[in-house]
PDB file of N, CA and C in Angstrom:
ATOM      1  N   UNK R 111      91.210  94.825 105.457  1.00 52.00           N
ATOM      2  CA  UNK R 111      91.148  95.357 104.117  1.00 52.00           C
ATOM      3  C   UNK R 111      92.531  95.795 103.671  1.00 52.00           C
ATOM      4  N   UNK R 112      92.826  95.646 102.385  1.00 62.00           N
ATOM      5  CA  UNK R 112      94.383  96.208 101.845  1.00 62.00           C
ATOM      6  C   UNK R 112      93.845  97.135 101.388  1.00 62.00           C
ATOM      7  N   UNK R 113      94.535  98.069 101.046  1.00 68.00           N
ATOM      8  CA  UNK R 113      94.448  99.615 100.272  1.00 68.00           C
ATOM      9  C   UNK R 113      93.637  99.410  99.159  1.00 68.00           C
ATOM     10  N   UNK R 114      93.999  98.398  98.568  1.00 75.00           N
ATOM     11  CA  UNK R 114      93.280  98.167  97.396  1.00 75.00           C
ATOM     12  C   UNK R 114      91.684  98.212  97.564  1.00 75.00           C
ATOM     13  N   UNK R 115      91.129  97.538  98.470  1.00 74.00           N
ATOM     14  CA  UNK R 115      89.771  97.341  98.823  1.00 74.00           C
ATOM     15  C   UNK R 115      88.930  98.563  99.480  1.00 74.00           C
ATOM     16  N   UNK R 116      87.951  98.631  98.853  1.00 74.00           N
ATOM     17  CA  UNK R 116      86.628  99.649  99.205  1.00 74.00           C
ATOM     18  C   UNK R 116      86.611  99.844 100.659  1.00 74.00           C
ATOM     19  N   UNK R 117      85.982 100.765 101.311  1.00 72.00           N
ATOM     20  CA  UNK R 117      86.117 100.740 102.586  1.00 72.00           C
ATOM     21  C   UNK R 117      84.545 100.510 102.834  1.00 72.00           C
ATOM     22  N   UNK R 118      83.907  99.303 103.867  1.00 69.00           N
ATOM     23  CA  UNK R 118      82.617  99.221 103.966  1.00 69.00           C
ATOM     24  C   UNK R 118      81.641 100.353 104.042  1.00 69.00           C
ATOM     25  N   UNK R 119      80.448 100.209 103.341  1.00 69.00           N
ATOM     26  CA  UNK R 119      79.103 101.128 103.570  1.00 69.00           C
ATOM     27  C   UNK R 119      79.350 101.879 104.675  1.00 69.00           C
ATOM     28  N   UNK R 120      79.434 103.491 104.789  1.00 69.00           N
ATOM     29  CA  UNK R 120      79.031 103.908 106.142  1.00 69.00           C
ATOM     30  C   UNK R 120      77.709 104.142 106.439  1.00 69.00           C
ATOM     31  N   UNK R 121      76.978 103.038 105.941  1.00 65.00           N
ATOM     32  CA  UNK R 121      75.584 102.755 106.758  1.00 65.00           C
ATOM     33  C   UNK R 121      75.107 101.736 106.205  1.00 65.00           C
ATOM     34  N   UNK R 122      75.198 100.799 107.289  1.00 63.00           N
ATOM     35  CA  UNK R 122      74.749  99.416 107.232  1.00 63.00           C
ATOM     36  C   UNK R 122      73.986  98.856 106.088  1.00 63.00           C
ATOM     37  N   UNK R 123      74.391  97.850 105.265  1.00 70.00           N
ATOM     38  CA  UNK R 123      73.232  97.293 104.510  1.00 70.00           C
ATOM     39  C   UNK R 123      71.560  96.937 105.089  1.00 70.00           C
ATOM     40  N   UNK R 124      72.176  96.552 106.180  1.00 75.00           N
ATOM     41  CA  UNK R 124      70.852  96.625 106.563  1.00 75.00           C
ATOM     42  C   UNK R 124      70.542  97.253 108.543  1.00 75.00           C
ATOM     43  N   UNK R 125      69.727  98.440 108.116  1.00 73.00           N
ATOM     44  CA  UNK R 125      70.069  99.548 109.566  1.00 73.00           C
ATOM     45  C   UNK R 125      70.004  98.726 110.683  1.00 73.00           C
ATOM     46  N   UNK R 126      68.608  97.844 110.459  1.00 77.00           N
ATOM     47  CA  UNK R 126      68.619  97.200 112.006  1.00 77.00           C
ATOM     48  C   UNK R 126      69.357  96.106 112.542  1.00 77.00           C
ATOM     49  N   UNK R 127      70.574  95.685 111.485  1.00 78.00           N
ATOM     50  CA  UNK R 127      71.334  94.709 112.504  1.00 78.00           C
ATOM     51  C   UNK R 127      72.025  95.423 113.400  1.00 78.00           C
ATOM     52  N   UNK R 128      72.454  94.313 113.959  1.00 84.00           N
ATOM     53  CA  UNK R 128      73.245  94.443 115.550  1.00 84.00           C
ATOM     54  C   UNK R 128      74.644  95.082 115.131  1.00 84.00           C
ATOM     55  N   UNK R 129      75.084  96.052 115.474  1.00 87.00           N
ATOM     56  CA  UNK R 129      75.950  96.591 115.736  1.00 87.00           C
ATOM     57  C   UNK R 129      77.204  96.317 116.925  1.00 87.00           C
ATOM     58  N   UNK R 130      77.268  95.670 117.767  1.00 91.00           N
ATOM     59  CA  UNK R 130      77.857  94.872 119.084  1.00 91.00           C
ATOM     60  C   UNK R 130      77.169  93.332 119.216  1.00 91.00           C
ATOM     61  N   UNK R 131      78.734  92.758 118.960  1.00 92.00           N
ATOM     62  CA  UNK R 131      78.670  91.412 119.105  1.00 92.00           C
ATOM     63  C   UNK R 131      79.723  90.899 119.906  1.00 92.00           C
ATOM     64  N   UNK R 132      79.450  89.592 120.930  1.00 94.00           N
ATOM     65  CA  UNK R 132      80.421  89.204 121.956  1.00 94.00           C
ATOM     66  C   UNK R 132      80.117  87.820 122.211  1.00 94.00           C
ATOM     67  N   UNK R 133      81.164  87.443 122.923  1.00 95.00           N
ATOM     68  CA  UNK R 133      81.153  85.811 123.331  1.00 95.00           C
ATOM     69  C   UNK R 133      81.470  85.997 124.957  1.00 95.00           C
ATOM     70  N   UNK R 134      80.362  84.645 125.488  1.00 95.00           N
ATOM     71  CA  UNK R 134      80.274  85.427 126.829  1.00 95.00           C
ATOM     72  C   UNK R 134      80.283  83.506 127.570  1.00 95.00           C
ATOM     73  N   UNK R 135      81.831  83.416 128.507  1.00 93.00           N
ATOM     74  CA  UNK R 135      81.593  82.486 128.959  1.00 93.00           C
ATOM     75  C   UNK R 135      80.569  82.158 129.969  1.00 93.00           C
ATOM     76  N   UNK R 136      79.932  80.802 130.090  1.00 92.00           N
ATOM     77  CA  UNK R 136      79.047  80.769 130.608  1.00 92.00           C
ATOM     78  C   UNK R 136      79.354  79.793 132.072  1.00 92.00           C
ATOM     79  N   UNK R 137      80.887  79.437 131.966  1.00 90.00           N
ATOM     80  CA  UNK R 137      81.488  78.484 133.086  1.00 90.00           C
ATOM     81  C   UNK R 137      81.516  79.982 134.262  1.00 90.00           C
ATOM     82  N   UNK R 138      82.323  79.126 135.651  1.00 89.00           N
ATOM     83  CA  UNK R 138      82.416  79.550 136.810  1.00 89.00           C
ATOM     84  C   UNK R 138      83.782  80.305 136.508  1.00 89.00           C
ATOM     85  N   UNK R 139      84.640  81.521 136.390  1.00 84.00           N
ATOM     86  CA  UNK R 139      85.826  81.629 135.861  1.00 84.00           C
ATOM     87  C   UNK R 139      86.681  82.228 137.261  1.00 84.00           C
ATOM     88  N   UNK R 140      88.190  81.385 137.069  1.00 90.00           N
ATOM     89  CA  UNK R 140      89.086  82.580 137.891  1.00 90.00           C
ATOM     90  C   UNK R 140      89.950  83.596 137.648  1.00 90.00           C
ATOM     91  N   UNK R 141      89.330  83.202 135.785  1.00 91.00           N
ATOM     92  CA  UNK R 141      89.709  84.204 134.639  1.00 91.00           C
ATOM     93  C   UNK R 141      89.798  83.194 133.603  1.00 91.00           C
ATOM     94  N   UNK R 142      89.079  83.819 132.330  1.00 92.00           N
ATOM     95  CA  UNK R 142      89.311  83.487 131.293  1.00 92.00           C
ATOM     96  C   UNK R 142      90.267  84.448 130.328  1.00 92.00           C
ATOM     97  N   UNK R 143      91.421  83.062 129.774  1.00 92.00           N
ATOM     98  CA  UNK R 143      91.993  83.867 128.735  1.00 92.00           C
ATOM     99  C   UNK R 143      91.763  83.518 127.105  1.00 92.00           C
ATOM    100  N   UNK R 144      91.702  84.351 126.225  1.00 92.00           N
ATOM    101  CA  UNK R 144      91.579  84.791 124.835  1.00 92.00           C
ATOM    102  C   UNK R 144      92.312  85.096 124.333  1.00 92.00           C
ATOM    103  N   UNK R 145      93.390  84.527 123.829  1.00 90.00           N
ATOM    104  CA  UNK R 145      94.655  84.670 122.339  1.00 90.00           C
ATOM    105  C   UNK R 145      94.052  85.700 121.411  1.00 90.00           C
ATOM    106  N   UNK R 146      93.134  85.169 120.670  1.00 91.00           N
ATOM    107  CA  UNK R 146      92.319  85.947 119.316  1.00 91.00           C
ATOM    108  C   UNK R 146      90.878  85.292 119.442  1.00 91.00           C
ATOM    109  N   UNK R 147      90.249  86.348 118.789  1.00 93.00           N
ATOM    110  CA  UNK R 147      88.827  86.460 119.011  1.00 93.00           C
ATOM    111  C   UNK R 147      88.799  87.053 117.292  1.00 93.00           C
ATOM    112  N   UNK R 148      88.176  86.531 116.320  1.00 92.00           N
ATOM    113  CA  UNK R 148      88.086  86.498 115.026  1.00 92.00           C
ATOM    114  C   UNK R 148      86.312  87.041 114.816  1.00 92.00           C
ATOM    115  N   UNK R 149      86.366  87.881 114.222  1.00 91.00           N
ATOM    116  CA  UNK R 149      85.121  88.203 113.626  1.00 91.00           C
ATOM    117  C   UNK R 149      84.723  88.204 111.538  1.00 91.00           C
ATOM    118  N   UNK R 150      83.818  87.644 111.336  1.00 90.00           N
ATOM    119  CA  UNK R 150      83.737  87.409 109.888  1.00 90.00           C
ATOM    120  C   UNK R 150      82.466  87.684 109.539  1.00 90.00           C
ATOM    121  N   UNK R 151      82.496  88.343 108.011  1.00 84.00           N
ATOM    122  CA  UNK R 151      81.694  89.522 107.607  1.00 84.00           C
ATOM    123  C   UNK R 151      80.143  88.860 106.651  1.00 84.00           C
ATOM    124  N   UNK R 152      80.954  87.590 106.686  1.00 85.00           N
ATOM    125  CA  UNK R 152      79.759  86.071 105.632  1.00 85.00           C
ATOM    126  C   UNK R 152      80.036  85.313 106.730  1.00 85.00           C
ATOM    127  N   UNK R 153      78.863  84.419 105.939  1.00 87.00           N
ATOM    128  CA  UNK R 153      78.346  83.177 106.683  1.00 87.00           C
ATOM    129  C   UNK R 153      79.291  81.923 106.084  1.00 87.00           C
ATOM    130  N   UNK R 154      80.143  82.638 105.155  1.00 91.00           N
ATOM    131  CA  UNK R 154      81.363  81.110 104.965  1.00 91.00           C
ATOM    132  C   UNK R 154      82.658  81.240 105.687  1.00 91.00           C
ATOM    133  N   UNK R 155      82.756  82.387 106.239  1.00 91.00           N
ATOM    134  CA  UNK R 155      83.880  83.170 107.323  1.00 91.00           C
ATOM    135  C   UNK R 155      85.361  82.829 106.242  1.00 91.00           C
ATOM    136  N   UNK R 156      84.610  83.696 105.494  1.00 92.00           N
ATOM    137  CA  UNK R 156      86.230  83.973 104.089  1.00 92.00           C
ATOM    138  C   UNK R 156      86.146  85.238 104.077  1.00 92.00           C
ATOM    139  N   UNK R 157      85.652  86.425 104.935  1.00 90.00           N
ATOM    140  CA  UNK R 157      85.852  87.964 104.809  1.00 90.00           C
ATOM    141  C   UNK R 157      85.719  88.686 106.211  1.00 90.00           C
ATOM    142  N   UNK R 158      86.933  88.153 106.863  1.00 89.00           N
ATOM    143  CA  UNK R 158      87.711  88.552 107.831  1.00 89.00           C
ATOM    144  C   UNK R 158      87.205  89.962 108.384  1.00 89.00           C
ATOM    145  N   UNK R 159      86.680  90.954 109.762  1.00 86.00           N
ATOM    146  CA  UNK R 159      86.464  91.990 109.651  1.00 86.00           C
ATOM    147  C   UNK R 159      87.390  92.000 110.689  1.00 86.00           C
ATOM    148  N   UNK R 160      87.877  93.526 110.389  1.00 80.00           N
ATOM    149  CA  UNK R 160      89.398  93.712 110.403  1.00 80.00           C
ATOM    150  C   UNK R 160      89.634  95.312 110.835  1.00 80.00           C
ATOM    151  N   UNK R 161      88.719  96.254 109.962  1.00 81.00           N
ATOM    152  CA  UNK R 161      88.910  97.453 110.952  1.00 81.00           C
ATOM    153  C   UNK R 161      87.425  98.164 111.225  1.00 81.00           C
ATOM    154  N   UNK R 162      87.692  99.656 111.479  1.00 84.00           N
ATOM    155  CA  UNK R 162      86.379 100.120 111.794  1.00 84.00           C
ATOM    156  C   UNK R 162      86.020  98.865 113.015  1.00 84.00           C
ATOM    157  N   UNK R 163      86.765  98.120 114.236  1.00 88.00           N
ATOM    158  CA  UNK R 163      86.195  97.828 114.869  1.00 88.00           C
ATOM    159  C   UNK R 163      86.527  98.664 116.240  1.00 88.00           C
ATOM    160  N   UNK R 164      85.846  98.391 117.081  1.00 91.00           N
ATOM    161  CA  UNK R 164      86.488  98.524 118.792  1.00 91.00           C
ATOM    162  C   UNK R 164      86.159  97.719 119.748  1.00 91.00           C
ATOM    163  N   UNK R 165      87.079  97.266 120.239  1.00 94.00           N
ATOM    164  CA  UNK R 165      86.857  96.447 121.344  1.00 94.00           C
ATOM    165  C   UNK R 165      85.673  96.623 122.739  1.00 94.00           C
ATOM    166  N   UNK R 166      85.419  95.865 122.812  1.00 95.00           N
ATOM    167  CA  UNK R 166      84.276  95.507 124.243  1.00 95.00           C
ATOM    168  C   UNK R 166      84.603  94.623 124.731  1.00 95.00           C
ATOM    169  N   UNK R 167      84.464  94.765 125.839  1.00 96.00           N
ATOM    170  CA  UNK R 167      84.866  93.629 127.307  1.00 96.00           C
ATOM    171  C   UNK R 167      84.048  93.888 128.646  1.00 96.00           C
ATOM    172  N   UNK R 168      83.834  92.678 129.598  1.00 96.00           N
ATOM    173  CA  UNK R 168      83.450  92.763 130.810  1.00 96.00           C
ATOM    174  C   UNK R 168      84.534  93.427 131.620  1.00 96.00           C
ATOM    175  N   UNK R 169      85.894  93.210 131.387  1.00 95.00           N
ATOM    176  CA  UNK R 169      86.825  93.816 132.513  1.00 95.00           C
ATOM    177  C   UNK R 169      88.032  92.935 132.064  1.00 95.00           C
ATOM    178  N   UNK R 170      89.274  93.513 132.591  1.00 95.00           N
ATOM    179  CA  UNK R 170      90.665  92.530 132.656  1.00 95.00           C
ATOM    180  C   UNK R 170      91.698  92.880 133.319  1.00 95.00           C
ATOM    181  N   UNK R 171      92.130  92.044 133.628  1.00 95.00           N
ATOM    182  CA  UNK R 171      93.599  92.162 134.358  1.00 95.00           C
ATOM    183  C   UNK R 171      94.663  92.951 133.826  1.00 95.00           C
ATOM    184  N   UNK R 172      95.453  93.898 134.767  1.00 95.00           N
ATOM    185  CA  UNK R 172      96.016  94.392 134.025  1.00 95.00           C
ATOM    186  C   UNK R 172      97.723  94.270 133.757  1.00 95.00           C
ATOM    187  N   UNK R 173      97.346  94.856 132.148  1.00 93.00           N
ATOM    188  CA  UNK R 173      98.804  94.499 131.040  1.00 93.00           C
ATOM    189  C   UNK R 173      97.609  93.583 130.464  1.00 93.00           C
ATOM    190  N   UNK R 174      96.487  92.892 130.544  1.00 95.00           N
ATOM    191  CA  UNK R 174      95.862  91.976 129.688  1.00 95.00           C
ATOM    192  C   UNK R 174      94.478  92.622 128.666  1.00 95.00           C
ATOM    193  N   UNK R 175      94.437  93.970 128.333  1.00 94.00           N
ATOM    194  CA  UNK R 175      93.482  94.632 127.720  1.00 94.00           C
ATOM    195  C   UNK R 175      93.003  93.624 126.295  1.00 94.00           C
ATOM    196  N   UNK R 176      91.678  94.086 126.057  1.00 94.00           N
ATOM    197  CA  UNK R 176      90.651  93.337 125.391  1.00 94.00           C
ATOM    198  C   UNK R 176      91.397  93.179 123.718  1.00 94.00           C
ATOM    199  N   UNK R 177      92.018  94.778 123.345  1.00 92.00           N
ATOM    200  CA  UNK R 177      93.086  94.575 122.473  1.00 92.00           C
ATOM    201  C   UNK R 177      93.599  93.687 121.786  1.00 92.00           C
ATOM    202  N   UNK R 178      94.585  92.804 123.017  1.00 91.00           N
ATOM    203  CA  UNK R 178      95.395  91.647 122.478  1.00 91.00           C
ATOM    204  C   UNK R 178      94.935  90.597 121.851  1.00 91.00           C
ATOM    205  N   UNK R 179      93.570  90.486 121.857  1.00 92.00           N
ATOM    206  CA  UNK R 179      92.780  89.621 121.483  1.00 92.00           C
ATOM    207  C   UNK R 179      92.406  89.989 119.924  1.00 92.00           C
ATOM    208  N   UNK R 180      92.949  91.118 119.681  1.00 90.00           N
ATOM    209  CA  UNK R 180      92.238  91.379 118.583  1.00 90.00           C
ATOM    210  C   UNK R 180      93.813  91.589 117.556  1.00 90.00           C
ATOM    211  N   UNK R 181      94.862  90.963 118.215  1.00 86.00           N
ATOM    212  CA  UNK R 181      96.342  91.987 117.628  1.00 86.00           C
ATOM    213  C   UNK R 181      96.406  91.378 116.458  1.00 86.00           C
ATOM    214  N   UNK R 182      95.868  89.865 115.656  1.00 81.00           N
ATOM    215  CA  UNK R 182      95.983  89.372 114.490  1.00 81.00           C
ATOM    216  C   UNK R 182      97.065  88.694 114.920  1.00 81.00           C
ATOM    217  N   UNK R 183      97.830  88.350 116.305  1.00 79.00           N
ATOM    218  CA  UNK R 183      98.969  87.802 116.448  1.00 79.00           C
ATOM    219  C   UNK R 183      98.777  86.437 117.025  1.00 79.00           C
ATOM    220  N   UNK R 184      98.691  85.042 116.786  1.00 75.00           N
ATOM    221  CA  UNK R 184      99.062  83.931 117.381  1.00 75.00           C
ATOM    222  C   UNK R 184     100.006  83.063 117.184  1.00 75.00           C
ATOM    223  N   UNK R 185     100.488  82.649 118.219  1.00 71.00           N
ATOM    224  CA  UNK R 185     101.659  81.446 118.215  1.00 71.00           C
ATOM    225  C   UNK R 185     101.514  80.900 119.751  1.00 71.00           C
ATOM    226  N   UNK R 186     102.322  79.697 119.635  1.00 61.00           N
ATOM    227  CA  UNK R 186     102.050  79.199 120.839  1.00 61.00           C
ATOM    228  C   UNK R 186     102.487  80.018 122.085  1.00 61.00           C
ATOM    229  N   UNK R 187     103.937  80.702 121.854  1.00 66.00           N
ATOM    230  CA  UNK R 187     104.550  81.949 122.664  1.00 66.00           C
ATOM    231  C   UNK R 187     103.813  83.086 123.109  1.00 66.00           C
ATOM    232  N   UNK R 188     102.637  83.242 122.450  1.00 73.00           N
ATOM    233  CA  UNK R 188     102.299  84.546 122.150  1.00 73.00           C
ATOM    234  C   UNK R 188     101.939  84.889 123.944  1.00 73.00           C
ATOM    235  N   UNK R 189     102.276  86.140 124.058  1.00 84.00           N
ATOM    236  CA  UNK R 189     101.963  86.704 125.161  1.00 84.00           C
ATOM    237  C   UNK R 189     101.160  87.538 125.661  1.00 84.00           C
ATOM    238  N   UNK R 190     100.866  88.095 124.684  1.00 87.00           N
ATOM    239  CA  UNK R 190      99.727  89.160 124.474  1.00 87.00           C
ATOM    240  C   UNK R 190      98.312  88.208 124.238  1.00 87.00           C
ATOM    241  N   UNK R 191      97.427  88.417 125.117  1.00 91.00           N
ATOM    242  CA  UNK R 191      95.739  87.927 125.590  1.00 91.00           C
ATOM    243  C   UNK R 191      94.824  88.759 125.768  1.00 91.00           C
ATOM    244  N   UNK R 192      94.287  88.718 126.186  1.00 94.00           N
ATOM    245  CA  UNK R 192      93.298  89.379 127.067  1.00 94.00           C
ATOM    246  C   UNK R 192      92.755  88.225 127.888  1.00 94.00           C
ATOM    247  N   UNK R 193      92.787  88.858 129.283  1.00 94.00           N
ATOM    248  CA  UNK R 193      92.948  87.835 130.666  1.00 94.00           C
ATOM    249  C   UNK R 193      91.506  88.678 131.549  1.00 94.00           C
ATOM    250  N   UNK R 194      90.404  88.005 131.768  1.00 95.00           N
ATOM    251  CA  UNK R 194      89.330  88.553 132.325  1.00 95.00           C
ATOM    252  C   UNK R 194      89.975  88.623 133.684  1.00 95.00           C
ATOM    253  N   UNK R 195      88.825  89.457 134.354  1.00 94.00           N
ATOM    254  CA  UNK R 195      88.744  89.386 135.624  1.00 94.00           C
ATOM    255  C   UNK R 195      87.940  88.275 136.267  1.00 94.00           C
ATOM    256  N   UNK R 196      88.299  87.630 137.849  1.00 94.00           N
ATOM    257  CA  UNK R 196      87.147  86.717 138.009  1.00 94.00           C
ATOM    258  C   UNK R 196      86.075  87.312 137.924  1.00 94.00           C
ATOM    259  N   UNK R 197      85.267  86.075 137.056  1.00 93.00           N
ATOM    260  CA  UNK R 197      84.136  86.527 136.898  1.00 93.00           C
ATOM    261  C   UNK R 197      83.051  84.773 136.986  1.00 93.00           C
ATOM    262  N   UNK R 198      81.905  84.816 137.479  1.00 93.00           N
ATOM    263  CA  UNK R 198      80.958  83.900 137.499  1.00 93.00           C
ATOM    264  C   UNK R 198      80.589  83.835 136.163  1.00 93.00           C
ATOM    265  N   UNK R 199      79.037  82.832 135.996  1.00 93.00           N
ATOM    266  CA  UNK R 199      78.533  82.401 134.727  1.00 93.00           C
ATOM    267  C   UNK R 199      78.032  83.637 134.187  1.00 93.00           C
ATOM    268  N   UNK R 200      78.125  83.688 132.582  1.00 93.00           N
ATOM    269  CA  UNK R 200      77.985  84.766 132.232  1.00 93.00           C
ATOM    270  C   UNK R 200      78.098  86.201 132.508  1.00 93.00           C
ATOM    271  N   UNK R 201      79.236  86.560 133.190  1.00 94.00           N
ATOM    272  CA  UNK R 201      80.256  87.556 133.475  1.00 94.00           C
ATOM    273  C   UNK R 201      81.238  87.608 132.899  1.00 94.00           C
ATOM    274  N   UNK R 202      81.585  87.126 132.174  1.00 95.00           N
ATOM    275  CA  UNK R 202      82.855  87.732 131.580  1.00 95.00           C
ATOM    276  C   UNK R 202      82.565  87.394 129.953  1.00 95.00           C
ATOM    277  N   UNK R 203      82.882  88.468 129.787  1.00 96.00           N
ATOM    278  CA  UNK R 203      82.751  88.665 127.935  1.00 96.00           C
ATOM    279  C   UNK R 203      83.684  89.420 127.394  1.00 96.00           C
ATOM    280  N   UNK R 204      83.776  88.792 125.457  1.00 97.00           N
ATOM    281  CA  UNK R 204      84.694  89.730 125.500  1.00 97.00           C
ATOM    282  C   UNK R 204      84.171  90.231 123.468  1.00 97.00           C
ATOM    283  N   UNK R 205      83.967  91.283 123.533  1.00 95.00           N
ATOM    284  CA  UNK R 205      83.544  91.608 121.732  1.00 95.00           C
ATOM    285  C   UNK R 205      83.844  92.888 120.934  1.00 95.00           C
ATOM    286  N   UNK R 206      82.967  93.025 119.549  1.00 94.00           N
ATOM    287  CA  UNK R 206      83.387  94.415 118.948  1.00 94.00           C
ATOM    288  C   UNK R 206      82.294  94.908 118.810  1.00 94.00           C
ATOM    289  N   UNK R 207      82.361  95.912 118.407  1.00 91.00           N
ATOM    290  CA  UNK R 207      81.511  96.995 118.305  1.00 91.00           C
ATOM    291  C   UNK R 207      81.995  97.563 116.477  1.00 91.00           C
ATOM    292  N   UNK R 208      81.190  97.031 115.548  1.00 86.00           N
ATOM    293  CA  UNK R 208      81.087  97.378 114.398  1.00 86.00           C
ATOM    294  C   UNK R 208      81.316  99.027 114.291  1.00 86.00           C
ATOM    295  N   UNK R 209      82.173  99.693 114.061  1.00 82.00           N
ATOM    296  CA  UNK R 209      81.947 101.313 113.758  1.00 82.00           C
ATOM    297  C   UNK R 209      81.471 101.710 112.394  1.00 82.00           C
ATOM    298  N   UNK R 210      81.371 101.143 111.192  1.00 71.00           N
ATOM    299  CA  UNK R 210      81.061 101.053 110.136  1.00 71.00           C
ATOM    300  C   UNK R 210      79.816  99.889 109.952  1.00 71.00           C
TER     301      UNK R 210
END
């Protein structure tokens, strides 16, 4: 959101959606890594959600917190990830937690 823009409902349009959402590999891992992990607010993914979030994760290596995934930063250089821990099928995840 820019300054300009409203700050979302502090209470859900609608109470009973899900509040925590994640992507959860389902391969054998000796770590999975994640550049950016993008969350969007429509179903045409043109309204970017951006704050009021917090990170969730299964676990990570460390210097590789769930964070980096969320820094808005990619390039091919980029160094900042988030780097799981080994983890088997469906062990390692990585998501937000809507605060708004």
């Amino acid at each position: 959101l820019s300054v300009d823009e409203p700050l979302p409902p502090l209470h859900p349009v609608n109470p009973r959606a899900s509040k925590r959402w994640r992507v959860v590999s389902v391969q054998d891992l000796g770590g999975w890594m994640v550049h950016e992990l993008v969350f969007y607010l429509d179903g045409n993914c043109s309204q970017r959600a951006r704050r009021h979030l917090r990170p969730l994760e299964s676990g990570h290596r460390r210097g590789f917190s769930a964070s980096n995934a969320f820094d808005q930063w990619v390039s091919a250089t980029d160094e900042y990830f988030w780097y799981s821990q080994e983890a088997g099928p469906g062990e390692a995840w990585l998501g937000s937690e809507f605060l708004r």
